[in-house]
mmCIF file of C-alpha atoms in Angstrom:
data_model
loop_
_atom_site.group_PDB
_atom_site.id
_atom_site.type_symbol
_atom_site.label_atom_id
_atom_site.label_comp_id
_atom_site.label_asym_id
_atom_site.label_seq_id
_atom_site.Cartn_x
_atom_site.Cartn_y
_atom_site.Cartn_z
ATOM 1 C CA UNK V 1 25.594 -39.146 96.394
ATOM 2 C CA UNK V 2 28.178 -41.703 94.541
ATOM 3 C CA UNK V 3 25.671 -44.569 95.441
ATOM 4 C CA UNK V 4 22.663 -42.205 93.660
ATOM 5 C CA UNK V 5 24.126 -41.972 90.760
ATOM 6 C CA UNK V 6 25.261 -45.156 90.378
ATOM 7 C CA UNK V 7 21.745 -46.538 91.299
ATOM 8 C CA UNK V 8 20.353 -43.922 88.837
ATOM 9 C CA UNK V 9 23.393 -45.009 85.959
ATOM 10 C CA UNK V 10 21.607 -48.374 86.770
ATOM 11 C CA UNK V 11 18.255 -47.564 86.635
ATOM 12 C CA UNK V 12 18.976 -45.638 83.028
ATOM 13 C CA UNK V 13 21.188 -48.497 82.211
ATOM 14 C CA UNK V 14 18.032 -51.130 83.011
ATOM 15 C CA UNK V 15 15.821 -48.724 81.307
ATOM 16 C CA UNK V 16 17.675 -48.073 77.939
ATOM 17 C CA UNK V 17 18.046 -52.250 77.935
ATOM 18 C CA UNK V 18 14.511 -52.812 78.428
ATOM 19 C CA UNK V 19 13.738 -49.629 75.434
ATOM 20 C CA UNK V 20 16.395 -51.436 73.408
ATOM 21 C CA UNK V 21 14.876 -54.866 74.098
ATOM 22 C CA UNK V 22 11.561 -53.683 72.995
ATOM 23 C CA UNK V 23 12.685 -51.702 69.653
ATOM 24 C CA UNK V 24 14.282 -55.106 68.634
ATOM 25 C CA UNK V 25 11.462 -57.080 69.943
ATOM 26 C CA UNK V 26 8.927 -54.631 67.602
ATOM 27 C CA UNK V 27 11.221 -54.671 64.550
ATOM 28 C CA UNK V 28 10.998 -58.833 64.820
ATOM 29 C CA UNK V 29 7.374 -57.801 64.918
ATOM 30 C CA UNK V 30 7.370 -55.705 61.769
ATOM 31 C CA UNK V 31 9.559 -57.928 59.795
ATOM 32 C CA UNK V 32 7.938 -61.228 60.430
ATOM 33 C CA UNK V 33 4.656 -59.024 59.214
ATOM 34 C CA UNK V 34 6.638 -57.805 55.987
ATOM 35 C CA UNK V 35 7.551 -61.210 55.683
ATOM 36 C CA UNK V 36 3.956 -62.877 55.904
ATOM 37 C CA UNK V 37 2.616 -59.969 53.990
ATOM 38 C CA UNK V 38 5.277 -60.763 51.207
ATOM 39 C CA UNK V 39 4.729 -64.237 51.213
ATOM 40 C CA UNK V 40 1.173 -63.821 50.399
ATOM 41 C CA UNK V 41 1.760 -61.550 47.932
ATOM 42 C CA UNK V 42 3.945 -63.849 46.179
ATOM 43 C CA UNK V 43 1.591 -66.532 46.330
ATOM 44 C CA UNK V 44 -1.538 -63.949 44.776
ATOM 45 C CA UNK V 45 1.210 -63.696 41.644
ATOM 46 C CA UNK V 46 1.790 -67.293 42.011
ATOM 47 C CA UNK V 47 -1.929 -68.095 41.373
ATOM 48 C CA UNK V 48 -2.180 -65.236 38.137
ATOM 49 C CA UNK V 49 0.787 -66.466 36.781
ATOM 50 C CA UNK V 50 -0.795 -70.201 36.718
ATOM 51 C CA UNK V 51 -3.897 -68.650 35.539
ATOM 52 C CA UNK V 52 -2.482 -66.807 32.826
ATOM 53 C CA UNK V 53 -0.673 -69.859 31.586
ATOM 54 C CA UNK V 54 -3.369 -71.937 31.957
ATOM 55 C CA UNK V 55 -5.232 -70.276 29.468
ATOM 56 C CA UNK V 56 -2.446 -69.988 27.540
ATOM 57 C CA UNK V 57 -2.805 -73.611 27.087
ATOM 58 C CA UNK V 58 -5.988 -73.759 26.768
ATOM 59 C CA UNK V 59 -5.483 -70.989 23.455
ATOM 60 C CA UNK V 60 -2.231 -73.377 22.234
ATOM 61 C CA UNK V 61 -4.887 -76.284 22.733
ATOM 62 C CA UNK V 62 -7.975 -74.623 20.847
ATOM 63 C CA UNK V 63 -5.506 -73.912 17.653
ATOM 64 C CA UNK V 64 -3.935 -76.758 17.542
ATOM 65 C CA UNK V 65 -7.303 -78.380 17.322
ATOM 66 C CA UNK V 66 -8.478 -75.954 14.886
ATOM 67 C CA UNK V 67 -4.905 -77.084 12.875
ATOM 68 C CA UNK V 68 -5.571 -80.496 12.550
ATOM 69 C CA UNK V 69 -9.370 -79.697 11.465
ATOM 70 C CA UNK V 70 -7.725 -77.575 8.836
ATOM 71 C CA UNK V 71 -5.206 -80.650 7.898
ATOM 72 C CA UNK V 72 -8.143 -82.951 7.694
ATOM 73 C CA UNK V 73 -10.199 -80.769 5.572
ATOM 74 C CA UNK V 74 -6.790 -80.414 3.342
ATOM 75 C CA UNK V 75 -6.196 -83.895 2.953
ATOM 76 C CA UNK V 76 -9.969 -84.739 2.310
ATOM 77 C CA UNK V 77 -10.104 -81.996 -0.162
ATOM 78 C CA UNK V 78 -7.310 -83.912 -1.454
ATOM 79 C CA UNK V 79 -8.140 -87.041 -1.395
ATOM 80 C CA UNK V 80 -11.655 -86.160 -3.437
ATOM 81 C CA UNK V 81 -9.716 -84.287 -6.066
ATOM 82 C CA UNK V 82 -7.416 -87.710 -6.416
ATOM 83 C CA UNK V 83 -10.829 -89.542 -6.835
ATOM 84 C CA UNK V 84 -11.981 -87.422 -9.207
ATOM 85 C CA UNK V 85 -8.858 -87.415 -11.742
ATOM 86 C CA UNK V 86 -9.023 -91.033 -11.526
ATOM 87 C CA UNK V 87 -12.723 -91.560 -12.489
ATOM 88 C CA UNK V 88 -12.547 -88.839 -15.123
ATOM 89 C CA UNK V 89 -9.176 -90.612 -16.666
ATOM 90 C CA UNK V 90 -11.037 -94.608 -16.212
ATOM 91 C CA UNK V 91 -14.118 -92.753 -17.995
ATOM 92 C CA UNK V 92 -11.519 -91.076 -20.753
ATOM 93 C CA UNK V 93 -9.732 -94.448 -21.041
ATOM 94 C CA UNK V 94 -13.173 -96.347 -21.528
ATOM 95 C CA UNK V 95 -14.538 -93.858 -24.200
ATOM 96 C CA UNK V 96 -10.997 -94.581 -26.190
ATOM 97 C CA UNK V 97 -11.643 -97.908 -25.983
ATOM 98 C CA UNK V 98 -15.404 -98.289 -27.156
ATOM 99 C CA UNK V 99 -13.910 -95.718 -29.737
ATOM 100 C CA UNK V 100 -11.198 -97.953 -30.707
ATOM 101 C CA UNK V 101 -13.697 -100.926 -31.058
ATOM 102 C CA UNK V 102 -16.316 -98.890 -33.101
ATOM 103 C CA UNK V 103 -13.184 -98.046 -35.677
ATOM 104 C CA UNK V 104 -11.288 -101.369 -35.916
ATOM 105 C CA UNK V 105 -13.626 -104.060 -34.847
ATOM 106 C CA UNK V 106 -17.025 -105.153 -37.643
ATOM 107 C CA UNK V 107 -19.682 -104.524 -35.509
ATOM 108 C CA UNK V 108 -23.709 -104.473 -36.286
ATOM 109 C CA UNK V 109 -24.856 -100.754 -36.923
ATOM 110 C CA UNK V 110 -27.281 -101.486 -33.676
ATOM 111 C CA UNK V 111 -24.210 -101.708 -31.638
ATOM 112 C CA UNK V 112 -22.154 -98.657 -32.825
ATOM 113 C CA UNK V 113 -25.116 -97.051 -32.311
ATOM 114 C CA UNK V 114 -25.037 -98.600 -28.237
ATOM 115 C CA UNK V 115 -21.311 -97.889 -27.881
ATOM 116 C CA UNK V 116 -21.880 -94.343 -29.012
ATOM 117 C CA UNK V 117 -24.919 -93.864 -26.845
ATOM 118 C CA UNK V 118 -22.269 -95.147 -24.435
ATOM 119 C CA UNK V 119 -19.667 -92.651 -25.453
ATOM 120 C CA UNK V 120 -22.087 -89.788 -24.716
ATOM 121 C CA UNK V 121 -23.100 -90.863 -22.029
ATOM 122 C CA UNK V 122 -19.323 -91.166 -20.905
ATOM 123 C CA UNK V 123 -18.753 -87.386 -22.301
ATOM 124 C CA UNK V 124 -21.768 -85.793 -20.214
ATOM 125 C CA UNK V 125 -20.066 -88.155 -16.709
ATOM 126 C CA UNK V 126 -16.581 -86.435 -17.926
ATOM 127 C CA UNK V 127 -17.966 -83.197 -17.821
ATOM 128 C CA UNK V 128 -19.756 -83.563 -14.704
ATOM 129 C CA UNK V 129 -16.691 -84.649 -12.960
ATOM 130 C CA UNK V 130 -14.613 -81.690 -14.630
ATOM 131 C CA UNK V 131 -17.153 -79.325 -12.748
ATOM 132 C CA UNK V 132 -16.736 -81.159 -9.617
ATOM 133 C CA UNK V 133 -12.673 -81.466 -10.088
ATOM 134 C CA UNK V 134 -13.281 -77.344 -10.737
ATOM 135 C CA UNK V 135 -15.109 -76.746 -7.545
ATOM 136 C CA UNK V 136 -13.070 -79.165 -5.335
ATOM 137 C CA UNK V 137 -9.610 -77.186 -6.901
ATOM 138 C CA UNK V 138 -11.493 -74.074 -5.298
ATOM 139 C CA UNK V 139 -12.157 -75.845 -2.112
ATOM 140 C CA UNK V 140 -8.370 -77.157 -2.134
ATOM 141 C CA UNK V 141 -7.238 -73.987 -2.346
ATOM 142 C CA UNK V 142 -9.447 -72.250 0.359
ATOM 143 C CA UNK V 143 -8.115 -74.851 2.582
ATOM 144 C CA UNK V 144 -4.784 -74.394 1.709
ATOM 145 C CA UNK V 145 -5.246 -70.430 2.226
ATOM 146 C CA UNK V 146 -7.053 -71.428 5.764
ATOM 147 C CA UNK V 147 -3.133 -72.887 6.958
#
């Protein structure tokens, strides 16, 4: 009876190996599929993240371009206002000249009458450059509200 129970603490023994054996061998199993199933999640987050910053870029990109349209536009609206001072003030400085030369200079009556054609004529370009100087100010300063 001593030799059945000690094949039968055997058998048990064997038994409760092999049921241990397998548990461990089916939590390996488990985990390595946690572990697979985890990895490819991380890479699914991996690939939204990049997305997301990607067109994150692409957004930073888009108004920065828009920015240096805007600084362009700025600096042209600039540059024509410049343009236009300076023609108005050569056209200014001509008219005191002729002006200068009708009043101190003995000139025929024919050419006062030419220089002050001239003068007029000089008066109507000054006041179609102060309308333009006008409407580029406004444009200057909707680009300047547009930063």
């Amino acid at each position: 009876m001593d030799k059945i129970f000690k094949t039968l603490a055997l058998i048990l023994l064997l038994n409760s190996q092999s049921f241990f054996a397998q548990q461990i061998k089916n939590n390996h199993k488990i985990q390595e599929v946690n572990l697979k199933l985890d990895e490819s999640e991380n890479q699914i987050i991996s690939k939204e993240n990049h997305q997301k910053l990607d067109n994150q870029i692409a957004e930073l990109k888009k108004k920065q371009k828009e920015l240096e349209n805007k600084k362009k536009s700025l600096a042209k609206c600039e540059d024509n206002l410049k343009s236009t001072k300076k023609k108005i003030n050569k056209l200014e400085l001509e008219n005191q000249k002729i002006e200068n030369k009708i009043a101190t200079a003995s000139i025929s009556d024919e050419e006062t009458q030419k220089q002050s054609i001239k003068t007029k004529e000089n008066e109507v370009n000054i006041q179609k450059l102060k309308l333009s100087q006008t409407t580029q100010q406004k444009e200057l300063e909707k680009a300047i509200s547009t930063l």
